[in-house]
Every structure is written in structure tokens, then in C-alpha cells.
Short mmCIF file of C-alpha atoms in Angstrom, two decimals:
data_model
loop_
_atom_site.label_atom_id
_atom_site.label_comp_id
_atom_site.label_asym_id
_atom_site.label_seq_id
_atom_site.Cartn_x
_atom_site.Cartn_y
_atom_site.Cartn_z
CA MET W 1 -80.50 69.99 9.63
CA ARG W 2 -77.93 72.57 10.70
CA GLU W 3 -74.28 72.17 11.59
CA HIS W 4 -72.83 74.20 14.47
CA THR W 5 -69.49 74.51 16.20
CA LEU W 6 -68.68 75.09 19.84
CA GLU W 7 -65.42 75.87 21.64
CA LEU W 8 -65.04 73.79 24.79
CA ASP W 9 -61.78 73.79 26.75
CA GLY W 10 -59.85 75.11 23.78
CA ALA W 11 -61.09 72.49 21.31
CA THR W 12 -63.72 72.83 18.61
CA ALA W 13 -66.68 70.48 18.80
CA HIS W 14 -69.02 70.07 15.84
CA TYR W 15 -72.66 69.17 16.32
CA TRP W 16 -75.77 68.85 14.19
CA GLU W 17 -79.29 69.91 15.06
CA TYR W 18 -82.37 68.31 13.51
CA ALA W 19 -85.65 70.00 14.39
CA PRO W 20 -89.22 70.23 13.09
CA ALA W 21 -90.19 73.37 11.18
CA SER W 22 -92.24 74.58 14.13
CA MET W 23 -91.39 73.60 17.68
CA THR W 24 -93.78 73.79 20.61
CA GLU W 25 -93.48 73.27 24.34
CA ALA W 26 -94.25 69.61 23.70
CA THR W 27 -91.25 69.15 21.40
CA ARG W 28 -88.76 66.79 23.03
CA THR W 29 -85.03 67.47 22.80
CA ILE W 30 -82.88 64.34 22.41
CA LEU W 31 -79.12 64.51 22.85
CA VAL W 32 -77.46 61.60 21.02
CA VAL W 33 -74.06 60.03 21.81
CA HIS W 34 -72.64 57.86 19.03
CA GLY W 35 -70.53 54.73 19.32
CA PHE W 36 -66.81 53.95 19.05
CA ARG W 37 -65.25 55.00 15.73
CA GLY W 38 -68.59 56.46 14.70
CA ASP W 39 -69.83 60.00 14.33
CA HIS W 40 -73.21 61.72 13.98
CA HIS W 41 -73.87 60.09 10.59
CA GLY W 42 -74.48 56.69 12.17
CA LEU W 43 -77.74 57.67 13.88
CA GLU W 44 -79.23 59.66 11.00
CA ARG W 45 -81.55 56.83 9.90
CA VAL W 46 -83.09 56.81 13.39
CA VAL W 47 -83.37 60.62 13.32
CA GLU W 48 -85.35 60.40 10.07
CA GLU W 49 -87.93 58.30 11.94
CA LEU W 50 -88.33 60.93 14.71
CA PRO W 51 -89.46 64.00 12.75
CA ASP W 52 -91.32 65.58 15.68
CA ALA W 53 -88.30 65.71 17.98
CA ARG W 54 -85.45 68.18 18.21
CA ILE W 55 -82.32 66.05 18.02
CA ILE W 56 -78.80 67.23 18.75
CA MET W 57 -75.89 65.03 17.73
CA PRO W 58 -72.27 66.02 18.38
CA ASP W 59 -69.22 64.28 17.03
CA LEU W 60 -67.47 63.25 20.25
CA PRO W 61 -64.02 64.84 20.74
CA GLY W 62 -61.51 63.09 18.50
CA PHE W 63 -64.16 61.53 16.24
CA GLY W 64 -65.70 62.78 13.03
CA VAL W 65 -64.66 66.39 12.58
CA SER W 66 -64.52 67.35 16.28
CA GLU W 67 -61.07 68.09 17.65
CA PRO W 68 -59.63 65.80 20.34
CA PHE W 69 -59.20 66.83 23.95
CA ARG W 70 -56.18 69.08 24.33
CA SER W 71 -54.70 67.42 27.40
CA ALA W 72 -57.27 65.05 28.90
CA PRO W 73 -57.47 61.32 28.14
CA HIS W 74 -60.26 60.11 25.87
CA ASP W 75 -61.99 57.99 28.49
CA VAL W 76 -65.50 57.60 29.84
CA GLU W 77 -64.98 60.12 32.63
CA HIS W 78 -63.78 62.90 30.34
CA TYR W 79 -66.41 62.24 27.71
CA GLY W 80 -68.85 62.70 30.58
CA TYR W 81 -67.25 66.05 31.38
CA PHE W 82 -67.65 66.95 27.72
CA LEU W 83 -71.38 66.16 27.84
CA ALA W 84 -71.80 68.30 30.96
CA ALA W 85 -70.02 71.26 29.36
CA PHE W 86 -71.86 70.73 26.08
CA MET W 87 -75.27 70.72 27.76
CA GLU W 88 -74.41 73.80 29.78
CA ALA W 89 -73.22 75.68 26.70
CA LEU W 90 -76.45 74.87 24.84
CA ASP W 91 -78.61 75.46 27.94
CA LEU W 92 -80.08 71.96 27.73
CA GLY W 93 -82.24 71.49 30.80
CA PRO W 94 -83.23 68.47 32.90
CA ASP W 95 -85.99 67.43 30.49
CA THR W 96 -83.38 66.66 27.83
CA VAL W 97 -83.59 63.04 26.70
CA LEU W 98 -80.18 61.36 26.54
CA LEU W 99 -79.60 58.56 24.03
CA GLY W 100 -76.40 56.54 23.70
CA HIS W 101 -75.49 53.84 21.20
CA SER W 102 -72.93 51.11 21.97
CA PHE W 103 -69.87 52.89 23.42
CA GLY W 104 -72.15 55.90 23.67
CA SER W 105 -74.32 53.85 26.04
CA ILE W 106 -71.37 53.61 28.44
CA VAL W 107 -70.70 57.34 28.27
CA ALA W 108 -74.39 58.26 28.59
CA SER W 109 -75.08 55.88 31.49
CA HIS W 110 -72.05 56.95 33.52
CA PHE W 111 -72.98 60.59 32.92
CA ALA W 112 -76.57 59.98 34.04
CA ALA W 113 -75.47 57.94 37.06
CA ALA W 114 -73.38 60.86 38.33
CA ASP W 115 -76.58 62.96 38.52
CA PRO W 116 -79.82 61.25 37.48
CA THR W 117 -81.69 64.57 37.66
CA ARG W 118 -79.56 66.08 34.88
CA ILE W 119 -81.54 64.40 32.08
CA HIS W 120 -84.90 62.62 31.67
CA PRO W 121 -85.20 59.88 30.57
CA LEU W 122 -82.29 57.70 29.35
CA ILE W 123 -82.31 55.57 26.18
CA LEU W 124 -79.58 53.02 25.44
CA VAL W 125 -79.34 51.34 22.03
CA ASN W 126 -77.23 48.17 21.81
CA PRO W 127 -76.08 48.91 25.37
CA ILE W 128 -72.78 47.48 26.55
CA ALA W 129 -74.00 45.39 29.46
CA ALA W 130 -70.88 43.32 30.23
CA PRO W 131 -67.10 43.78 29.86
CA ALA W 132 -65.90 43.02 26.35
CA LEU W 133 -63.05 40.85 27.65
CA GLU W 134 -65.49 38.48 29.37
CA GLY W 135 -67.25 35.50 27.82
CA PRO W 136 -66.77 33.67 24.51
CA LYS W 137 -66.13 36.86 22.55
CA GLY W 138 -63.34 37.92 24.92
CA VAL W 139 -60.70 36.46 22.61
CA LEU W 140 -61.86 38.70 19.77
CA SER W 141 -61.72 41.75 22.05
CA LYS W 142 -58.15 40.83 23.03
CA LEU W 143 -57.21 40.51 19.36
CA ALA W 144 -58.76 43.92 18.71
CA LEU W 145 -56.78 45.39 21.61
CA PHE W 146 -53.59 43.94 20.10
CA TYR W 147 -54.56 45.56 16.77
CA TYR W 148 -54.94 49.00 18.35
CA LEU W 149 -51.79 48.62 20.44
CA ALA W 150 -49.75 47.55 17.42
CA SER W 151 -51.14 50.40 15.33
CA ALA W 152 -50.12 52.88 18.06
CA ARG W 153 -46.58 51.52 18.28
CA LEU W 154 -45.75 51.14 14.60
CA PRO W 155 -44.16 54.03 12.71
CA GLU W 156 -46.84 56.69 12.31
CA ARG W 157 -47.46 56.17 8.59
CA MET W 158 -47.73 52.39 8.92
CA GLY W 159 -49.87 52.63 12.06
CA ASN W 160 -52.36 55.00 10.49
CA ALA W 161 -52.50 52.91 7.32
CA LEU W 162 -53.34 49.84 9.40
CA LEU W 163 -56.06 51.65 11.34
CA ARG W 164 -57.62 53.04 8.16
CA SER W 165 -57.25 49.85 6.14
CA LYS W 166 -60.35 49.48 3.97
CA LEU W 167 -59.99 45.70 4.16
CA ILE W 168 -60.07 45.66 7.96
CA VAL W 169 -62.96 48.15 8.05
CA LYS W 170 -64.84 45.90 5.61
CA VAL W 171 -64.21 42.84 7.78
CA MET W 172 -65.56 44.71 10.83
CA SER W 173 -68.58 45.83 8.85
CA VAL W 174 -69.34 42.35 7.49
CA THR W 175 -68.98 40.84 10.97
CA MET W 176 -71.53 43.19 12.55
CA ALA W 177 -74.14 43.31 9.77
CA LYS W 178 -76.96 40.75 9.88
CA THR W 179 -79.17 41.93 7.02
CA LYS W 180 -79.50 39.87 3.83
CA ASP W 181 -80.75 42.87 1.84
CA PRO W 182 -77.98 43.59 -0.70
CA ASP W 183 -78.86 47.29 -1.00
CA LEU W 184 -78.89 47.82 2.75
CA LEU W 185 -75.68 45.82 3.11
CA ALA W 186 -74.01 47.99 0.47
CA PHE W 187 -75.22 51.11 2.30
CA ILE W 188 -73.80 49.89 5.63
CA HIS W 189 -70.42 49.07 4.10
CA ASP W 190 -70.35 52.47 2.38
CA GLN W 191 -71.16 54.26 5.65
CA HIS W 192 -68.38 52.44 7.49
CA ASN W 193 -65.98 53.07 4.62
CA ARG W 194 -66.80 56.79 4.66
CA TYR W 195 -66.86 57.49 8.39
CA PHE W 196 -65.22 54.68 10.38
CA SER W 197 -61.77 56.15 9.84
CA LEU W 198 -62.57 59.75 10.75
CA PHE W 199 -60.62 59.96 13.98
CA ALA W 200 -58.10 62.58 15.07
CA ASN W 201 -55.07 60.39 15.76
CA ARG W 202 -54.11 56.88 16.79
CA GLU W 203 -53.29 57.82 20.38
CA MET W 204 -56.79 59.04 21.17
CA LEU W 205 -58.26 56.07 19.30
CA LEU W 206 -56.36 53.64 21.52
CA GLU W 207 -57.51 55.53 24.63
CA SER W 208 -61.11 55.38 23.46
CA PHE W 209 -60.89 51.71 22.57
CA ARG W 210 -59.56 50.86 26.02
CA ALA W 211 -62.47 52.83 27.49
CA SER W 212 -64.92 50.95 25.26
CA ILE W 213 -63.75 47.50 26.39
CA GLY W 214 -63.23 48.47 30.02
CA GLY W 215 -66.50 50.24 30.73
CA THR W 216 -70.07 48.94 30.93
CA VAL W 217 -73.54 50.17 31.77
CA ARG W 218 -73.64 47.45 34.42
CA GLN W 219 -71.01 49.29 36.48
CA VAL W 220 -73.48 52.09 37.27
CA ALA W 221 -76.82 50.31 36.89
CA SER W 222 -77.91 50.64 40.52
CA ARG W 223 -77.42 54.42 40.37
CA LEU W 224 -79.59 54.90 37.30
CA THR W 225 -82.75 55.73 39.20
CA LEU W 226 -84.44 57.49 36.28
CA PRO W 227 -86.50 55.62 33.64
CA VAL W 228 -84.22 53.73 31.23
CA LEU W 229 -85.09 52.16 27.88
CA LEU W 230 -82.85 49.38 26.58
CA ILE W 231 -83.12 48.59 22.86
CA ALA W 232 -81.33 45.36 22.03
CA GLY W 233 -80.71 43.28 18.93
CA ALA W 234 -81.69 39.61 19.26
CA GLU W 235 -78.58 38.59 17.28
CA ASP W 236 -76.13 41.05 18.84
CA GLU W 237 -72.80 39.29 19.41
CA ILE W 238 -71.16 42.30 21.06
CA ALA W 239 -73.92 43.24 23.52
CA THR W 240 -75.56 39.83 23.85
CA LEU W 241 -79.22 39.37 24.69
CA PRO W 242 -78.65 37.32 27.89
CA ASN W 243 -76.55 40.18 29.23
CA GLN W 244 -79.31 42.66 28.35
CA HIS W 245 -81.76 40.70 30.49
CA LYS W 246 -79.24 40.65 33.35
CA LEU W 247 -78.73 44.39 33.00
CA MET W 248 -82.46 45.09 33.08
CA GLY W 249 -82.65 43.17 36.35
CA LEU W 250 -80.08 45.52 37.88
CA LEU W 251 -81.80 48.74 36.81
CA PRO W 252 -84.34 50.29 39.23
CA ASP W 253 -86.74 51.46 36.48
CA ALA W 254 -86.09 49.89 33.10
CA GLU W 255 -87.80 48.55 29.99
CA LEU W 256 -86.22 46.22 27.44
CA VAL W 257 -87.25 46.15 23.78
CA VAL W 258 -85.73 43.37 21.69
CA ILE W 259 -85.66 43.68 17.90
CA ASP W 260 -85.48 40.41 16.01
CA GLY W 261 -83.16 39.73 13.07
CA VAL W 262 -80.61 42.38 13.92
CA GLY W 263 -77.34 42.52 15.80
CA HIS W 264 -75.22 45.50 16.84
CA LEU W 265 -76.32 47.76 13.98
CA ILE W 266 -79.87 48.59 15.03
CA HIS W 267 -79.27 52.21 13.96
CA TYR W 268 -78.59 51.09 10.37
CA GLU W 269 -80.68 47.94 9.93
CA THR W 270 -83.86 48.55 11.95
CA PRO W 271 -84.20 52.30 12.56
CA ALA W 272 -88.01 52.33 12.26
CA PRO W 273 -88.67 49.75 15.04
CA ALA W 274 -86.08 51.50 17.22
CA ALA W 275 -87.69 54.89 16.66
CA ALA W 276 -91.14 53.45 17.35
CA ALA W 277 -89.89 52.05 20.67
CA ILE W 278 -88.37 55.44 21.52
CA THR W 279 -91.60 57.27 20.68
CA ARG W 280 -93.73 54.96 22.83
CA PHE W 281 -91.26 55.23 25.71
CA LEU W 282 -91.24 59.03 25.60
CA GLU W 283 -95.04 59.09 25.54
CA ARG W 284 -95.02 57.09 28.77
CA HIS W 285 -92.38 59.39 30.27
CA PRO W 286 -93.34 63.01 29.51
CA PRO W 287 -91.22 65.94 30.71
CA THR W 288 -91.11 66.14 34.49
#
């Protein structure tokens, strides 16, 4: 694993490259886009299960240790522009596999929909298939929006303290985790405690949250003409299973893999089944 930096539009982006000791023409390159309030650490357990692939994981602008956009809003469109510039800078060609988790599934799908020939194929883990403000969980999304709005409007010190509250982060972590394994549960809480609060400032966090609850994969499904793999958690309360089936029906060329006993934290709780599904999918869809 190697850390690199890249200057894009006057801001420094950090990314990590995981590659086998010897790469061949058959080695697949996978570009990974993490979820809201996450960074590259979140997908590392999946990376460990894909030792034969070259995997590149940036911290999205404003998250982790990457600097925020200088003047652009932190929305789906501009994160897409970031991916385009990032791929161009690293000379990542059209056989690059694009993988997005949660909010990253929105960014990745909108990017791919703009030009389906830019990557091949597309993998979405816990994909956001329906607007967060719809359905029975819409009330919780509205409460979360109020939380981010209030944090942005309070005096800076109080707002940042609220956003980085270990108690609130713990509540979010407990709500999403489904495992009963005490060691794994402790690991998940530790990961969220370490990395969930690594964001540049509260303004960009509010922009990103609005993008996360306003965007969906469904919005661009008909334009995703390339092969798409959906990996869903049977107990996911954020990206629910019925909505995953509806999304698959809208996609021209899609497969759906459902992992039992897990919710929105597939990347932490069931990385091996997710990686196995990815490996099988890539075997069926070799470089073009």
C-alpha cells in the first residue's frame, strides 16, 4: 500500500494504491469511491479480499485528509468532475473498474451515466436506490438534515463540537451495525470514531449531506448501459432491499447480489462475500 498526493484545481487530493507484487496485463484496476463522512479506510477490509487487483482509493475532496474544493460546491456533479480529472491525471483508461459505496454509489453512477464508455464495468455496494426523504425512514433523514443545518448555523466552535460528538457518532454506528460479534462491533465503532469526523469544515459537510439525500442511482439508471453489479444487504434500512430490486429492473444490464445478515455496512461486516461477488462479476466481464 502506497499513499500519493495529487494537485487538482489548486487542491491537494490524497489517494492510496494497493497492488500485487507483480502486475500483468490481466491485473484489473479498480477505482473506489467511499461513502458520506467516510474515507479510504472504510473499504480496506474489502481490498484485503482482492489481493490480485490493483485498487486505487482517494479520499474525496473535503473528506479524510484531502482538501475541499476551492470554490465549487461539494455536490454530485462536482465530485464527478473530480473523478474525471483524477482518472485523467492517473491515465486510467476505459477498462478501469469503478466501485462506489453508499453515497459513493451516487457519485459513481452519475459519473458513469455521463459517459458509459469511460469505465468498465460498474460496481455499486449498498447503492442508494431511492431518495432518502421518501418512505418510512424519511423522518430520520429530515432529522439528520436538521442536525447538519443546525451545526452549520451555530457558532463555529459549538457547531464543530456537535458534528464531531463521539456520542452522536456512536449512535450512528450502533444504528447501522447488524453484527452480534462483539469484536467486530468494537472494530466498527472504533473505525467510525477514528474516521467519521475527518472532514474539512461544516459548510462542505452540509453540502455533501444535501447531495447524499437528494441524489440516487435511480435518477440515471436508464443511462447506465454498461454491466452493473449491485451488492445489497438484506437488512439495509438506508438502501432497502425492495428498492434494490426496483433499481435492478430499471438498469439495462444489471446483476443483484444480496448478502444476508448485514445492513448498510457490507464493507465492514461481510467483506469476503462482497469481494467474492466482485471477483465472479469481473470474471464474467473481462476488459473490453
